[in-house]
Amino acid sequence: MGSKAELVVEVKSPADKLWAALRDSTELFPKIFPQQYQSIETVEGDGKSAGTVRLLKYTEGVPMLTFAKEKLELADDENKVVSYSVVDGELVNFYKNFRITLKVSPAKEGEAGAVVNWSMDFDKANDKVPDPDVIKETATKTFHDLDDYLLKN
């Protein structure tokens, strides 16, 4: 893949709780983020293991996107790592390859919370395609909003 964007987000929720919520995002995200997701459904596989394909339908509030299909490439519950590629939807018009990987780790020794290491590997379809900064910003906001939700529930 040609380009990479990375971010590190520190949250207050424990790593196990955050990981469980991320792994249950098919059910949880449309409830927590109704302004973003109309629905998320598993269209192939069991919804949890590599090879699973999910269909994400976005609300009108999400710019330029109506849907995305993502394929789960890696699901490692022991190490709290997940990776998926976008295989269909508007994003494939902008990026020939688009893969997200995230890892959830406990915060530093003696500190509460968790750390999310998130990366996006991508190849632009052409030179006119902008860097996916809005996706990076959305990911950061999603982790913080999910953290807020988990701390209240």
Short mmCIF file of N, CA and C in Angstrom, two decimals:
data_model
loop_
_atom_site.label_atom_id
_atom_site.label_comp_id
_atom_site.label_asym_id
_atom_site.label_seq_id
_atom_site.Cartn_x
_atom_site.Cartn_y
_atom_site.Cartn_z
N MET A 1 0.85 -1.18 0.00
CA MET A 1 0.00 0.00 0.00
C MET A 1 0.89 1.24 0.00
N GLY A 2 0.38 2.30 -0.59
CA GLY A 2 1.21 3.46 -0.80
C GLY A 2 1.34 4.42 0.35
N SER A 3 0.25 4.73 1.04
CA SER A 3 0.29 5.76 2.08
C SER A 3 -0.28 5.20 3.37
N LYS A 4 0.09 5.88 4.45
CA LYS A 4 -0.37 5.43 5.77
C LYS A 4 -0.68 6.65 6.63
N ALA A 5 -1.76 6.56 7.37
CA ALA A 5 -2.11 7.56 8.38
C ALA A 5 -2.29 6.83 9.69
N GLU A 6 -1.80 7.43 10.76
CA GLU A 6 -1.88 6.77 12.06
C GLU A 6 -2.35 7.75 13.13
N LEU A 7 -2.95 7.20 14.17
CA LEU A 7 -3.28 8.02 15.31
C LEU A 7 -3.28 7.15 16.56
N VAL A 8 -3.07 7.80 17.68
CA VAL A 8 -3.12 7.15 18.98
C VAL A 8 -4.13 7.93 19.81
N VAL A 9 -5.11 7.21 20.36
CA VAL A 9 -6.16 7.84 21.15
C VAL A 9 -6.16 7.21 22.54
N GLU A 10 -6.06 8.05 23.56
CA GLU A 10 -6.15 7.57 24.94
C GLU A 10 -7.58 7.77 25.42
N VAL A 11 -8.13 6.72 26.05
CA VAL A 11 -9.49 6.77 26.56
C VAL A 11 -9.49 6.37 28.04
N LYS A 12 -10.59 6.66 28.72
CA LYS A 12 -10.71 6.36 30.14
C LYS A 12 -11.27 4.97 30.41
N SER A 13 -11.96 4.40 29.44
CA SER A 13 -12.56 3.07 29.61
C SER A 13 -11.47 2.00 29.68
N PRO A 14 -11.72 0.94 30.45
CA PRO A 14 -10.76 -0.17 30.48
C PRO A 14 -10.63 -0.83 29.11
N ALA A 15 -9.45 -1.36 28.81
CA ALA A 15 -9.18 -1.96 27.50
C ALA A 15 -10.17 -3.08 27.18
N ASP A 16 -10.47 -3.95 28.15
CA ASP A 16 -11.39 -5.07 27.90
C ASP A 16 -12.79 -4.58 27.53
N LYS A 17 -13.25 -3.56 28.21
CA LYS A 17 -14.59 -3.03 27.94
C LYS A 17 -14.64 -2.35 26.57
N LEU A 18 -13.62 -1.58 26.25
CA LEU A 18 -13.55 -0.92 24.95
C LEU A 18 -13.47 -1.96 23.83
N TRP A 19 -12.64 -2.97 24.00
CA TRP A 19 -12.49 -4.02 23.00
C TRP A 19 -13.82 -4.73 22.77
N ALA A 20 -14.51 -5.07 23.83
CA ALA A 20 -15.81 -5.75 23.70
C ALA A 20 -16.79 -4.89 22.91
N ALA A 21 -16.79 -3.59 23.17
CA ALA A 21 -17.69 -2.69 22.45
C ALA A 21 -17.32 -2.61 20.96
N LEU A 22 -16.03 -2.54 20.67
CA LEU A 22 -15.59 -2.48 19.27
C LEU A 22 -15.96 -3.78 18.54
N ARG A 23 -15.81 -4.90 19.21
CA ARG A 23 -16.14 -6.20 18.60
C ARG A 23 -17.64 -6.37 18.42
N ASP A 24 -18.43 -5.58 19.18
CA ASP A 24 -19.89 -5.64 19.07
C ASP A 24 -20.43 -4.44 18.28
N SER A 25 -19.56 -3.82 17.48
CA SER A 25 -19.94 -2.59 16.79
C SER A 25 -21.08 -2.79 15.80
N THR A 26 -21.26 -3.99 15.27
CA THR A 26 -22.37 -4.24 14.34
C THR A 26 -23.70 -3.89 14.99
N GLU A 27 -23.87 -4.29 16.24
CA GLU A 27 -25.10 -3.99 16.97
C GLU A 27 -25.04 -2.62 17.65
N LEU A 28 -23.90 -2.31 18.23
CA LEU A 28 -23.77 -1.15 19.10
C LEU A 28 -23.70 0.19 18.37
N PHE A 29 -22.92 0.28 17.30
CA PHE A 29 -22.67 1.57 16.66
C PHE A 29 -23.93 2.26 16.11
N PRO A 30 -24.86 1.53 15.45
CA PRO A 30 -26.07 2.24 15.01
C PRO A 30 -26.89 2.81 16.17
N LYS A 31 -26.80 2.19 17.36
CA LYS A 31 -27.51 2.70 18.54
C LYS A 31 -26.80 3.90 19.13
N ILE A 32 -25.48 3.83 19.23
CA ILE A 32 -24.70 4.91 19.85
C ILE A 32 -24.52 6.09 18.89
N PHE A 33 -24.37 5.79 17.61
CA PHE A 33 -24.07 6.83 16.61
C PHE A 33 -25.15 6.88 15.51
N PRO A 34 -26.40 7.16 15.90
CA PRO A 34 -27.47 7.18 14.89
C PRO A 34 -27.30 8.30 13.86
N GLN A 35 -26.50 9.31 14.19
CA GLN A 35 -26.24 10.40 13.24
C GLN A 35 -25.27 9.97 12.14
N GLN A 36 -24.60 8.82 12.35
CA GLN A 36 -23.62 8.32 11.39
C GLN A 36 -24.10 7.08 10.64
N TYR A 37 -24.64 6.12 11.41
CA TYR A 37 -24.98 4.81 10.84
C TYR A 37 -26.47 4.59 10.81
N GLN A 38 -26.97 4.33 9.61
CA GLN A 38 -28.36 3.93 9.45
C GLN A 38 -28.49 2.48 9.92
N SER A 39 -27.52 1.65 9.50
CA SER A 39 -27.50 0.25 9.94
C SER A 39 -26.13 -0.35 9.63
N ILE A 40 -25.83 -1.45 10.34
CA ILE A 40 -24.65 -2.26 10.05
C ILE A 40 -25.12 -3.70 10.13
N GLU A 41 -24.86 -4.45 9.07
CA GLU A 41 -25.29 -5.85 9.11
C GLU A 41 -24.21 -6.76 8.55
N THR A 42 -24.17 -7.95 9.09
CA THR A 42 -23.24 -8.97 8.61
C THR A 42 -23.87 -9.63 7.39
N VAL A 43 -23.16 -9.60 6.25
CA VAL A 43 -23.70 -10.20 5.03
C VAL A 43 -22.99 -11.51 4.66
N GLU A 44 -21.81 -11.74 5.23
CA GLU A 44 -21.09 -13.00 5.05
C GLU A 44 -20.35 -13.32 6.34
N GLY A 45 -20.30 -14.59 6.70
CA GLY A 45 -19.54 -15.00 7.86
C GLY A 45 -20.32 -14.88 9.15
N ASP A 46 -19.60 -15.05 10.26
CA ASP A 46 -20.23 -15.07 11.58
C ASP A 46 -20.24 -13.72 12.29
N GLY A 47 -19.68 -12.71 11.64
CA GLY A 47 -19.67 -11.37 12.23
C GLY A 47 -18.49 -11.09 13.13
N LYS A 48 -17.70 -12.10 13.45
CA LYS A 48 -16.60 -11.91 14.40
C LYS A 48 -15.24 -12.35 13.87
N SER A 49 -15.21 -13.29 12.92
CA SER A 49 -13.92 -13.85 12.51
C SER A 49 -13.51 -13.38 11.12
N ALA A 50 -12.22 -13.60 10.82
CA ALA A 50 -11.67 -13.20 9.52
C ALA A 50 -12.51 -13.79 8.40
N GLY A 51 -12.72 -13.00 7.37
CA GLY A 51 -13.56 -13.41 6.25
C GLY A 51 -14.96 -12.83 6.32
N THR A 52 -15.36 -12.37 7.50
CA THR A 52 -16.68 -11.74 7.66
C THR A 52 -16.76 -10.49 6.79
N VAL A 53 -17.92 -10.29 6.16
CA VAL A 53 -18.18 -9.07 5.39
C VAL A 53 -19.39 -8.38 6.01
N ARG A 54 -19.21 -7.08 6.28
CA ARG A 54 -20.30 -6.28 6.84
C ARG A 54 -20.70 -5.18 5.87
N LEU A 55 -21.98 -4.86 5.87
CA LEU A 55 -22.52 -3.76 5.07
C LEU A 55 -22.88 -2.63 6.03
N LEU A 56 -22.22 -1.49 5.83
CA LEU A 56 -22.48 -0.31 6.64
C LEU A 56 -23.27 0.67 5.79
N LYS A 57 -24.45 1.07 6.27
CA LYS A 57 -25.26 2.08 5.57
C LYS A 57 -25.19 3.35 6.40
N TYR A 58 -24.76 4.43 5.75
CA TYR A 58 -24.58 5.70 6.44
C TYR A 58 -25.81 6.58 6.32
N THR A 59 -25.95 7.51 7.26
CA THR A 59 -27.06 8.46 7.21
C THR A 59 -26.72 9.58 6.23
N GLU A 60 -27.70 10.41 5.96
CA GLU A 60 -27.48 11.54 5.05
C GLU A 60 -26.48 12.54 5.62
N GLY A 61 -26.24 12.49 6.93
CA GLY A 61 -25.31 13.41 7.56
C GLY A 61 -23.85 13.10 7.30
N VAL A 62 -23.56 11.93 6.73
CA VAL A 62 -22.18 11.57 6.42
C VAL A 62 -21.86 12.03 5.00
N PRO A 63 -20.87 12.92 4.85
CA PRO A 63 -20.58 13.47 3.52
C PRO A 63 -20.00 12.43 2.56
N MET A 64 -20.50 12.43 1.35
CA MET A 64 -19.99 11.65 0.20
C MET A 64 -20.17 10.13 0.31
N LEU A 65 -20.66 9.62 1.41
CA LEU A 65 -20.79 8.17 1.55
C LEU A 65 -22.23 7.77 1.83
N THR A 66 -22.70 6.74 1.14
CA THR A 66 -24.01 6.16 1.45
C THR A 66 -23.85 4.77 2.05
N PHE A 67 -22.80 4.04 1.59
CA PHE A 67 -22.58 2.71 2.15
C PHE A 67 -21.13 2.29 1.95
N ALA A 68 -20.75 1.27 2.70
CA ALA A 68 -19.43 0.64 2.54
C ALA A 68 -19.58 -0.83 2.91
N LYS A 69 -18.88 -1.65 2.18
CA LYS A 69 -18.75 -3.05 2.57
C LYS A 69 -17.32 -3.23 3.04
N GLU A 70 -17.18 -3.83 4.21
CA GLU A 70 -15.84 -4.06 4.73
C GLU A 70 -15.66 -5.54 5.02
N LYS A 71 -14.45 -6.01 4.73
CA LYS A 71 -14.10 -7.41 4.97
C LYS A 71 -13.13 -7.48 6.12
N LEU A 72 -13.47 -8.28 7.10
CA LEU A 72 -12.61 -8.48 8.26
C LEU A 72 -11.44 -9.35 7.85
N GLU A 73 -10.25 -8.78 7.91
CA GLU A 73 -9.03 -9.48 7.49
C GLU A 73 -8.35 -10.21 8.65
N LEU A 74 -8.43 -9.60 9.83
CA LEU A 74 -7.76 -10.15 11.02
C LEU A 74 -8.61 -9.82 12.23
N ALA A 75 -8.83 -10.82 13.07
CA ALA A 75 -9.55 -10.63 14.33
C ALA A 75 -8.81 -11.43 15.39
N ASP A 76 -8.06 -10.74 16.23
CA ASP A 76 -7.25 -11.39 17.26
C ASP A 76 -7.71 -10.88 18.62
N ASP A 77 -8.63 -11.63 19.24
CA ASP A 77 -9.18 -11.20 20.52
C ASP A 77 -8.15 -11.22 21.64
N GLU A 78 -7.23 -12.15 21.60
CA GLU A 78 -6.23 -12.26 22.65
C GLU A 78 -5.35 -11.00 22.71
N ASN A 79 -4.92 -10.52 21.54
CA ASN A 79 -4.06 -9.33 21.46
C ASN A 79 -4.84 -8.05 21.18
N LYS A 80 -6.17 -8.18 21.08
CA LYS A 80 -7.06 -7.04 20.83
C LYS A 80 -6.66 -6.26 19.58
N VAL A 81 -6.53 -6.99 18.47
CA VAL A 81 -6.20 -6.39 17.18
C VAL A 81 -7.26 -6.79 16.16
N VAL A 82 -7.70 -5.83 15.39
CA VAL A 82 -8.64 -6.10 14.30
C VAL A 82 -8.20 -5.29 13.09
N SER A 83 -8.40 -5.89 11.92
CA SER A 83 -8.03 -5.22 10.67
C SER A 83 -9.09 -5.54 9.63
N TYR A 84 -9.48 -4.53 8.86
CA TYR A 84 -10.47 -4.76 7.82
C TYR A 84 -10.18 -3.89 6.60
N SER A 85 -10.64 -4.38 5.45
CA SER A 85 -10.49 -3.66 4.18
C SER A 85 -11.85 -3.27 3.66
N VAL A 86 -11.92 -2.10 3.04
CA VAL A 86 -13.14 -1.68 2.38
C VAL A 86 -13.14 -2.30 0.99
N VAL A 87 -14.21 -3.07 0.67
CA VAL A 87 -14.26 -3.80 -0.59
C VAL A 87 -15.34 -3.29 -1.55
N ASP A 88 -16.23 -2.42 -1.07
CA ASP A 88 -17.28 -1.88 -1.93
C ASP A 88 -17.79 -0.58 -1.31
N GLY A 89 -18.41 0.25 -2.14
CA GLY A 89 -18.94 1.52 -1.67
C GLY A 89 -18.18 2.67 -2.31
N GLU A 90 -18.56 3.89 -1.95
CA GLU A 90 -17.96 5.07 -2.56
C GLU A 90 -16.46 5.18 -2.32
N LEU A 91 -16.00 4.70 -1.17
CA LEU A 91 -14.56 4.80 -0.87
C LEU A 91 -13.69 4.11 -1.92
N VAL A 92 -14.19 3.03 -2.53
CA VAL A 92 -13.36 2.33 -3.52
C VAL A 92 -13.17 3.16 -4.79
N ASN A 93 -14.00 4.19 -4.98
CA ASN A 93 -13.79 5.10 -6.11
C ASN A 93 -12.61 6.04 -5.85
N PHE A 94 -12.32 6.28 -4.59
CA PHE A 94 -11.24 7.20 -4.21
C PHE A 94 -9.94 6.48 -3.88
N TYR A 95 -10.08 5.27 -3.35
CA TYR A 95 -8.90 4.52 -2.89
C TYR A 95 -8.92 3.10 -3.45
N LYS A 96 -7.85 2.74 -4.14
CA LYS A 96 -7.76 1.39 -4.71
C LYS A 96 -7.64 0.36 -3.60
N ASN A 97 -6.90 0.69 -2.58
CA ASN A 97 -6.75 -0.16 -1.40
C ASN A 97 -7.02 0.69 -0.18
N PHE A 98 -7.75 0.14 0.77
CA PHE A 98 -8.10 0.90 1.95
C PHE A 98 -8.25 -0.08 3.09
N ARG A 99 -7.30 -0.06 4.02
CA ARG A 99 -7.31 -1.02 5.13
C ARG A 99 -7.09 -0.28 6.45
N ILE A 100 -7.94 -0.60 7.42
CA ILE A 100 -7.86 -0.04 8.76
C ILE A 100 -7.40 -1.15 9.71
N THR A 101 -6.47 -0.81 10.58
CA THR A 101 -6.04 -1.75 11.63
C THR A 101 -6.10 -1.00 12.95
N LEU A 102 -6.65 -1.65 13.96
CA LEU A 102 -6.62 -1.03 15.27
C LEU A 102 -6.27 -2.04 16.34
N LYS A 103 -5.59 -1.53 17.34
CA LYS A 103 -5.16 -2.34 18.48
C LYS A 103 -5.51 -1.58 19.75
N VAL A 104 -6.12 -2.31 20.69
CA VAL A 104 -6.48 -1.74 21.97
C VAL A 104 -5.53 -2.31 23.02
N SER A 105 -4.90 -1.43 23.79
CA SER A 105 -3.96 -1.83 24.85
C SER A 105 -4.35 -1.17 26.15
N PRO A 106 -4.02 -1.81 27.27
CA PRO A 106 -4.24 -1.12 28.56
C PRO A 106 -3.35 0.12 28.62
N ALA A 107 -3.80 1.09 29.40
CA ALA A 107 -2.99 2.30 29.61
C ALA A 107 -1.70 1.90 30.32
N LYS A 108 -0.80 2.86 30.45
CA LYS A 108 0.48 2.61 31.13
C LYS A 108 0.25 2.06 32.52
N GLU A 109 1.22 1.33 33.00
CA GLU A 109 1.17 0.74 34.34
C GLU A 109 0.77 1.79 35.37
N GLY A 110 -0.23 1.47 36.17
CA GLY A 110 -0.66 2.38 37.22
C GLY A 110 -1.69 3.40 36.79
N GLU A 111 -2.02 3.43 35.49
CA GLU A 111 -3.01 4.39 34.98
C GLU A 111 -4.25 3.64 34.54
N ALA A 112 -5.39 4.29 34.70
CA ALA A 112 -6.65 3.70 34.25
C ALA A 112 -6.82 3.96 32.76
N GLY A 113 -7.70 3.20 32.14
CA GLY A 113 -8.03 3.46 30.75
C GLY A 113 -7.30 2.58 29.76
N ALA A 114 -7.35 3.01 28.51
CA ALA A 114 -6.78 2.22 27.42
C ALA A 114 -6.21 3.15 26.36
N VAL A 115 -5.45 2.55 25.47
CA VAL A 115 -4.86 3.28 24.34
C VAL A 115 -5.27 2.54 23.07
N VAL A 116 -5.76 3.30 22.09
CA VAL A 116 -6.12 2.75 20.79
C VAL A 116 -5.07 3.20 19.79
N ASN A 117 -4.40 2.24 19.17
CA ASN A 117 -3.49 2.53 18.06
C ASN A 117 -4.23 2.20 16.78
N TRP A 118 -4.47 3.21 15.97
CA TRP A 118 -5.28 3.08 14.77
C TRP A 118 -4.44 3.46 13.57
N SER A 119 -4.50 2.67 12.52
CA SER A 119 -3.78 3.03 11.30
C SER A 119 -4.62 2.74 10.08
N MET A 120 -4.37 3.51 9.05
CA MET A 120 -5.09 3.39 7.80
C MET A 120 -4.04 3.33 6.69
N ASP A 121 -4.04 2.22 5.97
CA ASP A 121 -3.17 2.07 4.80
C ASP A 121 -4.04 2.26 3.57
N PHE A 122 -3.56 3.05 2.61
CA PHE A 122 -4.40 3.34 1.45
C PHE A 122 -3.56 3.69 0.22
N ASP A 123 -4.15 3.45 -0.92
CA ASP A 123 -3.61 3.88 -2.21
C ASP A 123 -4.69 4.73 -2.88
N LYS A 124 -4.35 5.97 -3.18
CA LYS A 124 -5.30 6.84 -3.87
C LYS A 124 -5.55 6.34 -5.28
N ALA A 125 -6.79 6.49 -5.74
CA ALA A 125 -7.13 6.09 -7.10
C ALA A 125 -6.43 6.98 -8.12
N ASN A 126 -6.22 8.25 -7.75
CA ASN A 126 -5.47 9.17 -8.62
C ASN A 126 -4.94 10.33 -7.77
N ASP A 127 -4.17 11.21 -8.39
CA ASP A 127 -3.54 12.31 -7.66
C ASP A 127 -4.51 13.38 -7.17
N LYS A 128 -5.73 13.39 -7.72
CA LYS A 128 -6.71 14.41 -7.33
C LYS A 128 -7.44 14.04 -6.04
N VAL A 129 -7.32 12.80 -5.63
CA VAL A 129 -7.98 12.34 -4.41
C VAL A 129 -7.25 12.93 -3.20
N PRO A 130 -8.00 13.59 -2.30
CA PRO A 130 -7.34 14.18 -1.13
C PRO A 130 -6.94 13.10 -0.12
N ASP A 131 -6.03 13.47 0.77
CA ASP A 131 -5.71 12.57 1.87
C ASP A 131 -6.97 12.37 2.71
N PRO A 132 -7.13 11.19 3.28
CA PRO A 132 -8.37 10.90 4.02
C PRO A 132 -8.37 11.47 5.45
N ASP A 133 -8.05 12.75 5.58
CA ASP A 133 -8.00 13.39 6.89
C ASP A 133 -9.34 13.34 7.62
N VAL A 134 -10.44 13.49 6.88
CA VAL A 134 -11.76 13.48 7.51
C VAL A 134 -12.04 12.11 8.15
N ILE A 135 -11.53 11.05 7.56
CA ILE A 135 -11.72 9.71 8.13
C ILE A 135 -10.93 9.60 9.44
N LYS A 136 -9.74 10.12 9.45
CA LYS A 136 -8.91 10.12 10.65
C LYS A 136 -9.59 10.93 11.77
N GLU A 137 -10.12 12.10 11.42
CA GLU A 137 -10.83 12.93 12.40
C GLU A 137 -12.07 12.22 12.93
N THR A 138 -12.80 11.55 12.03
CA THR A 138 -14.00 10.81 12.43
C THR A 138 -13.64 9.66 13.36
N ALA A 139 -12.55 8.97 13.08
CA ALA A 139 -12.11 7.87 13.93
C ALA A 139 -11.80 8.38 15.34
N THR A 140 -11.08 9.49 15.43
CA THR A 140 -10.74 10.07 16.73
C THR A 140 -12.01 10.40 17.51
N LYS A 141 -12.95 11.06 16.85
CA LYS A 141 -14.21 11.43 17.50
C LYS A 141 -14.98 10.18 17.92
N THR A 142 -15.00 9.17 17.07
CA THR A 142 -15.73 7.94 17.39
C THR A 142 -15.16 7.28 18.65
N PHE A 143 -13.84 7.20 18.77
CA PHE A 143 -13.25 6.58 19.96
C PHE A 143 -13.59 7.37 21.22
N HIS A 144 -13.56 8.70 21.14
CA HIS A 144 -13.89 9.52 22.31
C HIS A 144 -15.37 9.41 22.66
N ASP A 145 -16.24 9.43 21.65
CA ASP A 145 -17.67 9.31 21.89
C ASP A 145 -18.03 7.92 22.44
N LEU A 146 -17.38 6.89 21.92
CA LEU A 146 -17.60 5.54 22.43
C LEU A 146 -17.15 5.46 23.88
N ASP A 147 -16.02 6.06 24.19
CA ASP A 147 -15.52 6.10 25.55
C ASP A 147 -16.54 6.76 26.47
N ASP A 148 -17.07 7.91 26.07
CA ASP A 148 -18.09 8.61 26.87
C ASP A 148 -19.29 7.71 27.11
N TYR A 149 -19.74 7.02 26.08
CA TYR A 149 -20.88 6.11 26.20
C TYR A 149 -20.57 4.99 27.20
N LEU A 150 -19.40 4.38 27.07
CA LEU A 150 -19.03 3.27 27.94
C LEU A 150 -18.88 3.69 29.39
N LEU A 151 -18.43 4.91 29.63
CA LEU A 151 -18.26 5.38 31.00
C LEU A 151 -19.62 5.62 31.67
N LYS A 152 -20.65 5.86 30.85
CA LYS A 152 -22.00 6.11 31.39
C LYS A 152 -22.84 4.84 31.48
N ASN A 153 -22.42 3.78 30.79
CA ASN A 153 -23.22 2.55 30.72
C ASN A 153 -22.49 1.35 31.29
#
